[in-house]
CSV table of N, CA and C in Angstrom, one decimal:
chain,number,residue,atom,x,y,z
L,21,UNK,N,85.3,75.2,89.2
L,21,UNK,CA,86.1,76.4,89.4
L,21,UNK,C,87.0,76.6,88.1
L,22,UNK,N,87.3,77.7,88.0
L,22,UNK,CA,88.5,78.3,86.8
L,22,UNK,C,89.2,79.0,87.4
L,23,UNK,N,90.4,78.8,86.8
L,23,UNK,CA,92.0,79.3,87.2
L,23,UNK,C,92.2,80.3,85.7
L,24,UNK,N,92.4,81.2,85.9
L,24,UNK,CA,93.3,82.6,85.3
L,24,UNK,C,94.2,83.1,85.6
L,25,UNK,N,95.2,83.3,84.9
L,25,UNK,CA,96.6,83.9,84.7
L,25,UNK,C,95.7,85.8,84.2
L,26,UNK,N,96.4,86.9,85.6
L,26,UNK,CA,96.0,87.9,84.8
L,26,UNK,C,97.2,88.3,85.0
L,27,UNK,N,98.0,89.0,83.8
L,27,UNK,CA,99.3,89.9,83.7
L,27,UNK,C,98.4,91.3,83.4
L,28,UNK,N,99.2,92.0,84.2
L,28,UNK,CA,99.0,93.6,84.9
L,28,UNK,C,100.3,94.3,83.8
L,29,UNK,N,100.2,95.3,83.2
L,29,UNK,CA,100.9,96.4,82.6
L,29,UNK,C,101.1,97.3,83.7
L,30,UNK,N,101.4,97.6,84.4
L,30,UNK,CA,101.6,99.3,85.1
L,30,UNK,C,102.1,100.7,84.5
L,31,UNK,N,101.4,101.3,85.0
L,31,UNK,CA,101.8,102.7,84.0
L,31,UNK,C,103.0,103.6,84.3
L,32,UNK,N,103.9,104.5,83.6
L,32,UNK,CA,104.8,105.0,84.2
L,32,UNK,C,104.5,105.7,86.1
L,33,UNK,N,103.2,106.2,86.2
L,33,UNK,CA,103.0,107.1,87.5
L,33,UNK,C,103.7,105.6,88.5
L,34,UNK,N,104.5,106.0,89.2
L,34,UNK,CA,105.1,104.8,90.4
L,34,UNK,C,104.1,105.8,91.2
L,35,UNK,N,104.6,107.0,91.4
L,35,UNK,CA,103.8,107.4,93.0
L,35,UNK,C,102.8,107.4,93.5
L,36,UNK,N,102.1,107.4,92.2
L,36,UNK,CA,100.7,106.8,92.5
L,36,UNK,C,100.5,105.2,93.0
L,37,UNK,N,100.9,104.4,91.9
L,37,UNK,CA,101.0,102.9,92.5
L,37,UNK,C,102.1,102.7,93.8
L,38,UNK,N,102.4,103.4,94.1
L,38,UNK,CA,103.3,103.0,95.3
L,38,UNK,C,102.2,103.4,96.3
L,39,UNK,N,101.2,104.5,96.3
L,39,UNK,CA,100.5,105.1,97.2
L,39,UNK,C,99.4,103.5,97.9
L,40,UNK,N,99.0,103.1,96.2
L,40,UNK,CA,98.4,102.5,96.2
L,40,UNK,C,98.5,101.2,96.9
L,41,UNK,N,99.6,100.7,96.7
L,41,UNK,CA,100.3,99.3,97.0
L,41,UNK,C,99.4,98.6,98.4
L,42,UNK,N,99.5,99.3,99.7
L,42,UNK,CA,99.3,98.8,100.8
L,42,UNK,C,97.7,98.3,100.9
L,43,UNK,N,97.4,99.0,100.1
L,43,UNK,CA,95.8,98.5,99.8
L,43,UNK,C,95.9,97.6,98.5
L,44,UNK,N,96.3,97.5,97.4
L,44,UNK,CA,96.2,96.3,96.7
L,44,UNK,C,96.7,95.0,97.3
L,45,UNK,N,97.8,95.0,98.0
L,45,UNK,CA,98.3,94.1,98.9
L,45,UNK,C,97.2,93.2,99.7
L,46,UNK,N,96.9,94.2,100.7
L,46,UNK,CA,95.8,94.0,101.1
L,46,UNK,C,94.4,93.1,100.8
L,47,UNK,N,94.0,93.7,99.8
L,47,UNK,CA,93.2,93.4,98.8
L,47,UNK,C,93.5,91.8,98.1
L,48,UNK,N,94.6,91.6,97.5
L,48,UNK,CA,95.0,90.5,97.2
L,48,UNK,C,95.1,89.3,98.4
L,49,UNK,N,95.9,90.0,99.6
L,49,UNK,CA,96.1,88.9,100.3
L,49,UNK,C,94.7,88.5,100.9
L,50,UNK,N,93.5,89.3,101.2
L,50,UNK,CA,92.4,88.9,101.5
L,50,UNK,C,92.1,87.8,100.3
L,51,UNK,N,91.8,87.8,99.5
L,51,UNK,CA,91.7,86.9,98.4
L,51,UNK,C,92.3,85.8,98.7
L,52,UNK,N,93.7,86.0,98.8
L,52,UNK,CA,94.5,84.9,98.9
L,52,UNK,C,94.4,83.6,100.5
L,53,UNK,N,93.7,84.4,101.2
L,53,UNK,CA,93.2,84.1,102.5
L,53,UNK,C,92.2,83.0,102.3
L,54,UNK,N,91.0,83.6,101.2
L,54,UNK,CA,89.8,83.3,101.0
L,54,UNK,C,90.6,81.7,99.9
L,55,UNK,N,91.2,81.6,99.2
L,55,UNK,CA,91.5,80.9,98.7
L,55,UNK,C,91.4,80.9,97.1
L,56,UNK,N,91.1,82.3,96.7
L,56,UNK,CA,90.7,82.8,95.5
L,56,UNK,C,92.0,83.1,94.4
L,57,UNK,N,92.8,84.2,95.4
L,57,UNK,CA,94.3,84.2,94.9
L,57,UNK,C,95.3,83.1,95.0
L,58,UNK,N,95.7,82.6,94.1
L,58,UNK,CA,96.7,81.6,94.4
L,58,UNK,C,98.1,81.5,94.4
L,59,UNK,N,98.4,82.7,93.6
L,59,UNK,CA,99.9,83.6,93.9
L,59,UNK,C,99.8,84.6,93.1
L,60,UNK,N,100.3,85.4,93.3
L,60,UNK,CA,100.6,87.0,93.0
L,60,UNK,C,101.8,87.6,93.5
L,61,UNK,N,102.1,88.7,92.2
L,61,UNK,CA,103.5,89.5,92.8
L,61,UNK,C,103.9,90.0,91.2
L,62,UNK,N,105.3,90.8,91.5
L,62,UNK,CA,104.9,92.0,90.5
L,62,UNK,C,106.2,91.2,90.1
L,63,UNK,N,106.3,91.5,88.3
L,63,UNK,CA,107.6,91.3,87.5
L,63,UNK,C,109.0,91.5,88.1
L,64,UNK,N,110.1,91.1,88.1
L,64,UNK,CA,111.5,91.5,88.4
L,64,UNK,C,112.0,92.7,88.3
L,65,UNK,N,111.3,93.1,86.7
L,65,UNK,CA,111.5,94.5,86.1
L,65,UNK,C,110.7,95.4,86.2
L,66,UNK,N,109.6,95.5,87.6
L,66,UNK,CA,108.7,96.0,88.3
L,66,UNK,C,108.0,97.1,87.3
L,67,UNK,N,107.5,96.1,86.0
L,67,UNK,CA,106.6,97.2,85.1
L,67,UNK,C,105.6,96.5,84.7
L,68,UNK,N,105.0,95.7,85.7
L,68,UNK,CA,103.6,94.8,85.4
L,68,UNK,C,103.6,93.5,86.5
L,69,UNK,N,102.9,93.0,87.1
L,69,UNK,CA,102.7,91.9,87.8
L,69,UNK,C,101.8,90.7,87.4
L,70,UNK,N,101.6,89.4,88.2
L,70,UNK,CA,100.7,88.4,87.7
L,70,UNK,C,99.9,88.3,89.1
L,71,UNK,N,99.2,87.3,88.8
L,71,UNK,CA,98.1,86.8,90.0
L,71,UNK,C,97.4,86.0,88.9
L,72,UNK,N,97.2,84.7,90.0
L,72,UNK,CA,97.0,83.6,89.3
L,72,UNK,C,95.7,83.2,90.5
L,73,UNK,N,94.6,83.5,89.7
L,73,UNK,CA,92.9,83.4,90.2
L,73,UNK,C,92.4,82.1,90.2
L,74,UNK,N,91.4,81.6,91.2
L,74,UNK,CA,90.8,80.4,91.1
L,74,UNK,C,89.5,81.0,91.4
L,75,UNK,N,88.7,81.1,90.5
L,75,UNK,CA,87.5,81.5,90.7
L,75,UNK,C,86.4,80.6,89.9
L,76,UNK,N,85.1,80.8,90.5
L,76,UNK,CA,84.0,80.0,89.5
L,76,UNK,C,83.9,80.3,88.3
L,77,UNK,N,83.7,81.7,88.0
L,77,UNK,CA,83.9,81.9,86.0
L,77,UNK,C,84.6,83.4,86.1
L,78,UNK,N,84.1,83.4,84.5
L,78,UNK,CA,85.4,85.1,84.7
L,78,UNK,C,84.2,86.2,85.0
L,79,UNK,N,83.4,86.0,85.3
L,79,UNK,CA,82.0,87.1,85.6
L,79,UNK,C,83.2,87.2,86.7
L,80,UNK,N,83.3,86.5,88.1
L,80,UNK,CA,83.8,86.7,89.3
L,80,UNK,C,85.1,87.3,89.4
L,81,UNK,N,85.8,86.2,88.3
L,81,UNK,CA,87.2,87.5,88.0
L,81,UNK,C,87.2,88.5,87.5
L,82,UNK,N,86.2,88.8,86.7
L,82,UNK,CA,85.7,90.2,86.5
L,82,UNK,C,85.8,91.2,87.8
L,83,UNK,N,84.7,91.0,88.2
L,83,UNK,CA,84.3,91.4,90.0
L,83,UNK,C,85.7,91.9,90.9
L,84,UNK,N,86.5,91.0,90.9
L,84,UNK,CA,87.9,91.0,91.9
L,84,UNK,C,88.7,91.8,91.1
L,85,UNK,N,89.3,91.8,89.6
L,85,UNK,CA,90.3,93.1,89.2
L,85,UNK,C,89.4,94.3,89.2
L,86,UNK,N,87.9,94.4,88.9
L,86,UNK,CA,87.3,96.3,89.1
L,86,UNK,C,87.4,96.4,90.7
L,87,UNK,N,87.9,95.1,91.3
L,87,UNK,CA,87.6,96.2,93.5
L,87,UNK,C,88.9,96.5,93.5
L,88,UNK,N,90.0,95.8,92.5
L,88,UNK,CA,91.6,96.1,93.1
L,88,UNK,C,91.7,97.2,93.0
L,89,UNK,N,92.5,97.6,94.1
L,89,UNK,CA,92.8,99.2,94.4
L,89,UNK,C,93.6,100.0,93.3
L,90,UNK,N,94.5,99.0,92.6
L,90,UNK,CA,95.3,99.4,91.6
L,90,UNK,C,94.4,99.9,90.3
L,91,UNK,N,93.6,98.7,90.4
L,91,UNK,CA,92.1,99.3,89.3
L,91,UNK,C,91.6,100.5,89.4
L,92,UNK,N,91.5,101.4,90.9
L,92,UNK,CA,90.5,102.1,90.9
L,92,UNK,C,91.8,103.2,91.0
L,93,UNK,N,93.5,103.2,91.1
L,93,UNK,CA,93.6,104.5,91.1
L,93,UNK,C,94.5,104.3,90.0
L,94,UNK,N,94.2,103.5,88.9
L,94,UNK,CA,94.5,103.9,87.6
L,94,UNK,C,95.6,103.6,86.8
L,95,UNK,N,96.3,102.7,87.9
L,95,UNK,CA,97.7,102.9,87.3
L,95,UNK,C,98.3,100.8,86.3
L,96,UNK,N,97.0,101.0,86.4
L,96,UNK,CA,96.8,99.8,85.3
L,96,UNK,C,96.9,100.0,83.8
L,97,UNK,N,97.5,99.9,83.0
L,97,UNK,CA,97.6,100.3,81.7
L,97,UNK,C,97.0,99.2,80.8
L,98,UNK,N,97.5,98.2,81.3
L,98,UNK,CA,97.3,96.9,80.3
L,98,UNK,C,96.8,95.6,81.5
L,99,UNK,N,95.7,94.7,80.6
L,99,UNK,CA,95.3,93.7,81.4
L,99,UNK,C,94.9,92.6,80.5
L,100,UNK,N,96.1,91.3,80.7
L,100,UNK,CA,96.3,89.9,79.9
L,100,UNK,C,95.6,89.2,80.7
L,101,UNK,N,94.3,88.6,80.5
L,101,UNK,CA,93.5,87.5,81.0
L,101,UNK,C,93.4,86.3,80.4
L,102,UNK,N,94.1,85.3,81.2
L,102,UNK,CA,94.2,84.0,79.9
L,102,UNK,C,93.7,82.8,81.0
L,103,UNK,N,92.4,82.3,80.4
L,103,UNK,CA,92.1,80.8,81.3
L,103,UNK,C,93.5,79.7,81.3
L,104,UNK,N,93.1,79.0,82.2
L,104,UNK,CA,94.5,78.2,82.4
L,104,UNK,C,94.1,77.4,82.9
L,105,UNK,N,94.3,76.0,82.5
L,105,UNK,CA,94.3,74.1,83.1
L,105,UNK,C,95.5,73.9,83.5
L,106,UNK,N,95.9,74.2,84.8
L,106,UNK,CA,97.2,73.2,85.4
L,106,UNK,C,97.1,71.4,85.2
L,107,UNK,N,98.2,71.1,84.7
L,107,UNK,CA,98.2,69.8,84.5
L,107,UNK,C,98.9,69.1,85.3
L,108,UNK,N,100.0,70.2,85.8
L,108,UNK,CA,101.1,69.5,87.0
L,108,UNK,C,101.2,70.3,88.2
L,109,UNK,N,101.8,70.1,88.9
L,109,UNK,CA,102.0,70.9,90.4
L,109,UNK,C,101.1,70.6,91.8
L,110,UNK,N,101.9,71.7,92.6
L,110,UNK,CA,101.4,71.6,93.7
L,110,UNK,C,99.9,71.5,94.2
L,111,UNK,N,99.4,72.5,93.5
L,111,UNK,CA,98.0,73.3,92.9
L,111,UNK,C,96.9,72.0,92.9
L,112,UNK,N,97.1,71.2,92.4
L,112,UNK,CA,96.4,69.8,92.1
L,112,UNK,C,96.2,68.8,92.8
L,113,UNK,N,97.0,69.1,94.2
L,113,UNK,CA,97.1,68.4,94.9
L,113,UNK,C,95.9,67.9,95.8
């Protein structure tokens, strides 16, 4: 398995992403159910979010940010994908 750090940009449209929300939510926490998402949630300064992926390769994390609802209504501006080895934490347990 591989773990990714994706940071999300958001674009100025909120009303669109707010429309959106209840279905990205959604969307995430199903993942997070599945055991795929491993935490997620949006900046303090609510102009971009993280989610921290456990998937087999990035083909799959590919797959999961093109179904997010935020993906499909656009309000994605920017997207930071960086592999990531936890060395310490809970995560490892």
């Amino acid at each position: 398995m591989a773990r990714f750090v994706v940071q999300w940009e958001y674009s100025a449209d909120r009303d669109t992403r707010y429309a959106a929300r209840p279905e990205h939510r959604a969307h995430l926490g199903a993942l997070a159910e599945r055991g795929i998402v491993l935490a997620a949630g949006p900046l303090a300064d609510d102009t971009g979010g993280i989610v921290v992926f456990d998937t087999s390769d990035a083909e799959e994390l590919r797959g999961h940010l093109a179904a997010d609802p935020y993906t499909k209504a656009g309000v994605i501006v920017k997207t930071t994908v960086t592999e990531w080895n936890p060395a310490l934490g809970a995560w490892l347990a």
